[in-house]
Short mmCIF file of C-alpha atoms and ligand atoms in Angstrom, two decimals:
data_model
loop_
_atom_site.label_atom_id
_atom_site.label_comp_id
_atom_site.label_asym_id
_atom_site.label_seq_id
_atom_site.Cartn_x
_atom_site.Cartn_y
_atom_site.Cartn_z
CA MET N 29 18.45 10.65 -2.23
CA THR N 30 16.36 8.60 0.14
CA PHE N 31 12.79 9.84 0.33
CA PHE N 32 11.51 7.26 2.80
CA SER N 33 13.07 4.86 4.99
CA VAL N 34 12.12 2.26 7.59
CA ASN N 35 15.07 1.41 10.06
CA GLY N 36 15.14 -1.59 12.26
CA LEU N 37 11.33 -1.73 12.57
CA GLU N 38 9.77 -4.04 15.09
CA CYS N 39 6.01 -4.52 15.36
CA ARG N 40 4.28 -6.86 17.88
CA HIS N 41 0.82 -8.25 18.34
CA GLY N 42 1.02 -8.98 21.98
CA LEU N 43 4.07 -11.21 22.42
CA LEU N 44 4.26 -12.06 18.68
CA ALA N 45 6.88 -10.21 16.80
CA ALA N 46 5.07 -9.73 13.42
CA VAL N 47 7.67 -7.30 11.93
CA ARG N 48 11.29 -8.06 13.01
CA GLY N 49 14.12 -5.68 12.22
CA VAL N 50 12.80 -4.53 9.03
CA SER N 51 14.79 -1.84 7.10
CA LEU N 52 13.97 -0.38 3.73
CA ALA N 53 14.88 2.74 1.88
CA MET N 54 13.17 4.25 -1.18
CA ASN N 55 13.76 7.01 -3.57
CA GLU N 56 11.03 9.34 -4.60
CA GLY N 57 9.01 7.76 -7.49
CA GLU N 58 9.96 4.15 -6.78
CA ILE N 59 7.55 1.31 -6.70
CA LEU N 60 8.27 -1.41 -4.24
CA ALA N 61 6.25 -4.79 -4.29
CA LEU N 62 6.06 -6.40 -1.00
CA VAL N 63 5.52 -10.18 -1.39
CA GLY N 64 5.38 -13.15 1.07
CA ALA N 65 3.07 -15.81 2.34
CA ASN N 66 0.07 -15.30 4.45
CA GLY N 67 1.08 -14.22 7.89
CA ALA N 68 4.61 -13.09 6.90
CA GLY N 69 3.98 -9.71 8.31
CA LYS N 70 3.17 -7.54 5.32
CA THR N 71 0.00 -5.87 6.52
CA THR N 72 1.57 -5.27 10.05
CA LEU N 73 4.46 -3.48 8.29
CA MET N 74 2.15 -1.43 6.04
CA ARG N 75 -0.04 -0.41 9.05
CA GLY N 76 3.17 0.43 11.02
CA ILE N 77 4.19 2.74 8.14
CA ALA N 78 0.89 4.35 8.03
CA GLY N 79 0.65 4.96 11.85
CA ALA N 80 -2.18 2.47 12.38
CA HIS N 81 0.09 0.14 14.29
CA LYS N 82 2.45 1.50 17.02
CA PRO N 83 6.01 0.17 16.47
CA HIS N 84 7.86 -1.40 19.38
CA ALA N 85 11.27 -0.40 18.09
CA GLY N 86 12.90 1.21 15.12
CA ASN N 87 11.93 4.41 13.13
CA ILE N 88 10.39 5.56 10.02
CA VAL N 89 11.83 8.59 8.31
CA PHE N 90 9.63 10.35 5.58
CA ASP N 91 10.95 13.22 3.56
CA GLY N 92 13.78 13.94 6.13
CA LYS N 93 11.31 13.92 9.05
CA ASP N 94 11.08 11.17 11.73
CA VAL N 95 7.40 10.35 11.79
CA THR N 96 7.68 7.20 14.11
CA GLY N 97 5.76 8.91 16.90
CA LEU N 98 3.10 10.65 14.76
CA PRO N 99 -0.53 9.38 14.73
CA ALA N 100 -2.00 8.20 11.42
CA HIS N 101 -3.89 11.41 10.62
CA LYS N 102 -0.71 13.51 10.90
CA ARG N 103 1.08 11.11 8.54
CA VAL N 104 -1.81 11.53 6.11
CA ALA N 105 -1.38 15.32 6.31
CA LEU N 106 2.27 14.86 5.51
CA GLY N 107 1.44 12.61 2.43
CA ILE N 108 1.36 8.98 3.73
CA ALA N 109 -1.79 7.30 2.70
CA LEU N 110 -2.86 3.57 3.12
CA VAL N 111 -5.38 1.64 1.06
CA PRO N 112 -5.96 -1.10 3.79
CA GLU N 113 -6.44 -4.74 3.13
CA GLY N 114 -10.28 -5.33 3.09
CA ARG N 115 -10.87 -1.65 1.87
CA ARG N 116 -12.62 -0.46 5.11
CA LEU N 117 -14.95 1.96 3.52
CA PHE N 118 -17.66 3.70 5.33
CA THR N 119 -20.38 1.34 3.84
CA GLY N 120 -23.24 3.40 5.03
CA MET N 121 -21.97 6.56 3.23
CA THR N 122 -22.09 7.30 -0.47
CA VAL N 123 -19.12 6.92 -2.76
CA GLU N 124 -18.91 10.69 -2.92
CA GLU N 125 -19.08 11.18 0.80
CA ASN N 126 -16.34 8.57 1.22
CA LEU N 127 -14.12 10.51 -1.14
CA ARG N 128 -14.94 14.00 0.15
CA VAL N 129 -14.22 13.07 3.71
CA ALA N 130 -10.74 11.93 2.78
CA GLY N 131 -10.16 15.16 0.71
CA ALA N 132 -10.99 17.21 3.83
CA HIS N 133 -8.12 15.55 5.74
CA GLY N 134 -5.17 15.47 3.21
CA ARG N 135 -2.78 17.63 1.55
CA LYS N 136 -3.61 20.16 -1.17
CA GLY N 137 -2.71 18.98 -4.65
CA LYS N 138 -3.90 17.73 -8.03
CA TRP N 139 -6.12 15.11 -6.71
CA ASN N 140 -9.73 16.22 -6.16
CA LEU N 141 -13.14 14.55 -6.93
CA GLU N 142 -12.81 15.31 -10.79
CA ALA N 143 -9.26 13.81 -11.02
CA VAL N 144 -10.34 10.70 -9.19
CA LEU N 145 -13.42 10.15 -11.39
CA GLU N 146 -11.29 10.66 -14.52
CA ALA N 147 -8.74 7.78 -13.02
CA PHE N 148 -11.68 5.61 -12.12
CA PRO N 149 -14.58 6.33 -14.57
CA GLN N 150 -16.41 3.31 -13.17
CA LEU N 151 -17.24 5.37 -10.12
CA LYS N 152 -19.00 8.21 -12.00
CA PRO N 153 -22.38 6.60 -12.19
CA LYS N 154 -22.05 5.40 -8.46
CA LEU N 155 -21.29 8.58 -6.76
CA LYS N 156 -24.63 8.59 -4.94
CA ALA N 157 -24.56 4.86 -4.29
CA LYS N 158 -23.91 3.59 -0.93
CA ALA N 159 -20.38 2.22 -0.75
CA GLY N 160 -21.61 -0.95 0.77
CA ASP N 161 -23.83 -1.66 -2.20
CA LEU N 162 -20.93 -1.58 -4.73
CA SER N 163 -19.20 -4.49 -6.37
CA GLY N 164 -15.80 -5.53 -5.11
CA GLY N 165 -14.02 -3.73 -7.99
CA GLN N 166 -16.04 -0.63 -7.40
CA GLN N 167 -15.31 -0.72 -3.70
CA GLN N 168 -11.52 -1.05 -4.35
CA ALA N 169 -11.57 1.81 -6.82
CA THR N 170 -13.28 3.90 -4.10
CA ALA N 171 -10.72 2.87 -1.49
CA ILE N 172 -7.90 3.88 -3.87
CA GLY N 173 -9.69 7.19 -4.72
CA ARG N 174 -10.12 7.88 -1.19
CA ALA N 175 -6.45 7.66 -0.56
CA LEU N 176 -5.64 9.68 -3.80
CA MET N 177 -8.05 12.49 -2.29
CA THR N 178 -5.50 12.98 0.35
CA ASN N 179 -2.82 13.85 -2.36
CA PRO N 180 -0.29 11.18 -1.08
CA ARG N 181 3.36 11.35 -1.71
CA LEU N 182 3.76 7.77 -0.48
CA LEU N 183 0.82 5.48 -1.29
CA LEU N 184 0.61 2.08 0.48
CA LEU N 185 -1.59 -0.44 -1.34
CA ASP N 186 -2.30 -3.54 0.57
CA GLU N 187 -3.58 -6.34 -1.55
CA VAL N 188 -5.82 -4.28 -3.87
CA SER N 189 -6.59 -7.41 -5.88
CA LEU N 190 -7.83 -9.53 -2.97
CA GLY N 191 -11.43 -10.95 -3.58
CA LEU N 192 -11.68 -9.30 -7.08
CA SER N 193 -12.45 -10.98 -10.42
CA PRO N 194 -9.67 -11.01 -12.92
CA LEU N 195 -11.46 -8.44 -15.00
CA ALA N 196 -11.75 -6.11 -11.98
CA VAL N 197 -8.14 -6.60 -11.15
CA ASP N 198 -7.10 -5.62 -14.57
CA GLN N 199 -9.44 -2.47 -14.31
CA VAL N 200 -7.91 -1.45 -10.92
CA TYR N 201 -4.30 -1.91 -12.27
CA GLU N 202 -5.24 -0.05 -15.60
CA SER N 203 -6.44 3.00 -13.46
CA LEU N 204 -3.13 2.69 -11.22
CA HIS N 205 -1.11 2.76 -14.32
CA GLY N 206 -1.11 6.48 -14.61
CA LEU N 207 -0.26 6.97 -11.04
CA MET N 208 2.61 4.49 -11.17
CA SER N 209 4.17 6.32 -14.07
CA GLY N 210 3.49 9.67 -12.52
CA GLY N 211 6.10 9.86 -9.85
CA THR N 212 4.11 8.85 -6.78
CA THR N 213 6.23 6.54 -4.40
CA ILE N 214 4.33 3.40 -3.86
CA ILE N 215 4.65 0.19 -1.72
CA LEU N 216 2.21 -2.42 -2.88
CA VAL N 217 1.48 -5.82 -1.25
CA GLU N 218 0.71 -8.10 -4.15
CA GLN N 219 0.20 -11.89 -4.07
CA ASP N 220 0.36 -12.20 -7.89
CA LEU N 221 4.12 -12.35 -8.50
CA SER N 222 3.77 -11.74 -12.26
CA ARG N 223 1.95 -8.65 -11.60
CA ALA N 224 4.42 -7.51 -8.87
CA LEU N 225 7.35 -8.13 -11.26
CA ALA N 226 5.43 -6.28 -14.07
CA VAL N 227 4.76 -3.05 -12.09
CA ALA N 228 7.39 -2.69 -9.51
CA HIS N 229 11.00 -1.31 -9.73
CA ARG N 230 12.03 -3.43 -6.67
CA ILE N 231 10.78 -6.42 -4.89
CA ALA N 232 11.08 -7.28 -1.09
CA CYS N 233 10.09 -10.66 0.13
CA MET N 234 9.12 -11.06 3.74
CA LEU N 235 9.16 -14.34 5.71
CA GLU N 236 8.21 -14.65 9.38
CA GLY N 237 8.32 -10.83 9.95
CA ALA N 238 11.68 -10.21 8.23
CA ILE N 239 12.83 -9.27 4.78
CA VAL N 240 14.64 -12.25 3.43
CA LEU N 241 15.27 -11.05 -0.16
CA GLU N 242 15.28 -7.57 -1.75
CA GLY N 243 16.53 -6.26 -5.02
CA ALA N 244 15.63 -4.68 -8.34
CA ALA N 245 12.70 -6.49 -9.95
CA ALA N 246 14.78 -6.93 -13.16
CA SER N 247 17.59 -8.60 -11.18
CA LEU N 248 15.54 -11.10 -9.36
CA SER N 249 14.54 -14.37 -10.83
CA ARG N 250 11.16 -15.85 -10.17
CA ASP N 251 12.75 -18.90 -8.69
CA ALA N 252 14.86 -16.76 -6.23
CA ILE N 253 11.69 -15.03 -5.17
CA THR N 254 9.65 -18.20 -4.84
CA ASP N 255 12.44 -19.80 -2.77
CA ALA N 256 12.57 -16.79 -0.43
CA TYR N 257 8.73 -16.83 -0.13
CA PHE N 258 8.89 -20.47 1.06
CA GLY N 259 12.01 -19.96 3.13
CA LEU N 260 14.20 -21.91 0.79
CA HIS N 261 16.57 -18.92 0.17
CA ARG N 262 20.23 -18.86 1.03
CA ALA N 263 20.74 -17.21 4.45
CA GLY N 264 21.17 -13.37 4.11
CA ALA N 265 20.50 -13.35 0.30
CA LYS N 266 20.26 -9.81 -1.01
CA ALA N 267 20.25 -9.00 -4.66
P1 LIG M 325 -1.91 -11.93 4.98
O1 LIG M 325 -1.45 -11.94 3.59
O2 LIG M 325 -2.59 -13.01 5.59
O3 LIG M 325 -2.47 -10.54 5.37
P2 LIG M 325 0.53 -10.70 6.11
O4 LIG M 325 1.81 -10.96 5.50
O5 LIG M 325 -0.01 -9.35 5.85
O6 LIG M 325 -0.55 -11.82 5.79
P3 LIG M 325 0.03 -9.98 8.88
O7 LIG M 325 -1.38 -9.83 8.72
O8 LIG M 325 0.93 -8.73 9.14
O9 LIG M 325 0.73 -10.75 7.68
O10 LIG M 325 0.35 -11.00 10.17
C1 LIG M 325 1.59 -11.20 10.65
C2 LIG M 325 1.47 -12.01 11.93
O11 LIG M 325 0.67 -11.28 12.89
C3 LIG M 325 0.71 -13.34 11.67
O12 LIG M 325 1.23 -14.34 12.47
C4 LIG M 325 -0.76 -12.99 12.12
O13 LIG M 325 -1.47 -14.13 12.71
C5 LIG M 325 -0.38 -12.02 13.34
N1 LIG M 325 -1.45 -11.10 13.49
C6 LIG M 325 -1.92 -10.19 12.55
N2 LIG M 325 -2.86 -9.35 13.06
C7 LIG M 325 -3.01 -9.79 14.35
C8 LIG M 325 -3.90 -9.20 15.38
N3 LIG M 325 -4.66 -8.29 15.30
N4 LIG M 325 -3.65 -9.90 16.59
C9 LIG M 325 -2.80 -10.89 16.92
N5 LIG M 325 -1.97 -11.37 15.80
C10 LIG M 325 -2.18 -10.80 14.65
#
């Protein structure tokens, strides 16, 4: 049964149509990787789903409820959480404060400070450190932990690898592993195609605001995805 869907979504930046007629449907527990070149519209789509960017047309249905008109904080309360590109932590606050503030605004559930620290043990010695003083990997762990504190049912991860060392990326994905196998529905924007193919059940490729290729990760060849990425796909291709 469809748990989450986006139907004919359009998002604009002024006159620019950054997301054009995007439709997606996901079952609970599915992991969808959103890939595409810089400027393809991935971040705008994620922000539209999270309520951080008001759509121009189309709708978003989450667990049977049309959430298109709801502000971001109400979507968080329902269980939609975004880990934004660039992390956007409260850099002057401590790690613990960043986590606790989020916890106060989310749903009740299994995720609390202890559970987040178990998933991201690298944060334990940093709880009292200012978020702005952390390494990139630690900041990313805090940003994901902050989203988890709201007990999301749909987690939106926008380029969690961006700007991190390969070691820090491995560490973040290792921590995400339990979450990914634990039934949380996830959409992740990931530039590393190998990683996207390794963790996602489904792949959707965006080009100039539209989804140009979508299908089960196991059914899509790397070449087909790369072609779609660069706009070399056959028109209307769907796996
Ligand atoms: P990236 O990987 O670089 O983040 P993306 O696929 O996430 O790219 P978006 O950031 O959603 O793409 O951008 C989609 C289009 O919207 C691009 O043409 C971009 O220049 C434009 N855009 C994004 N944010 C704004 C903004 N705040 N104001 C105006 N145009 C914007």
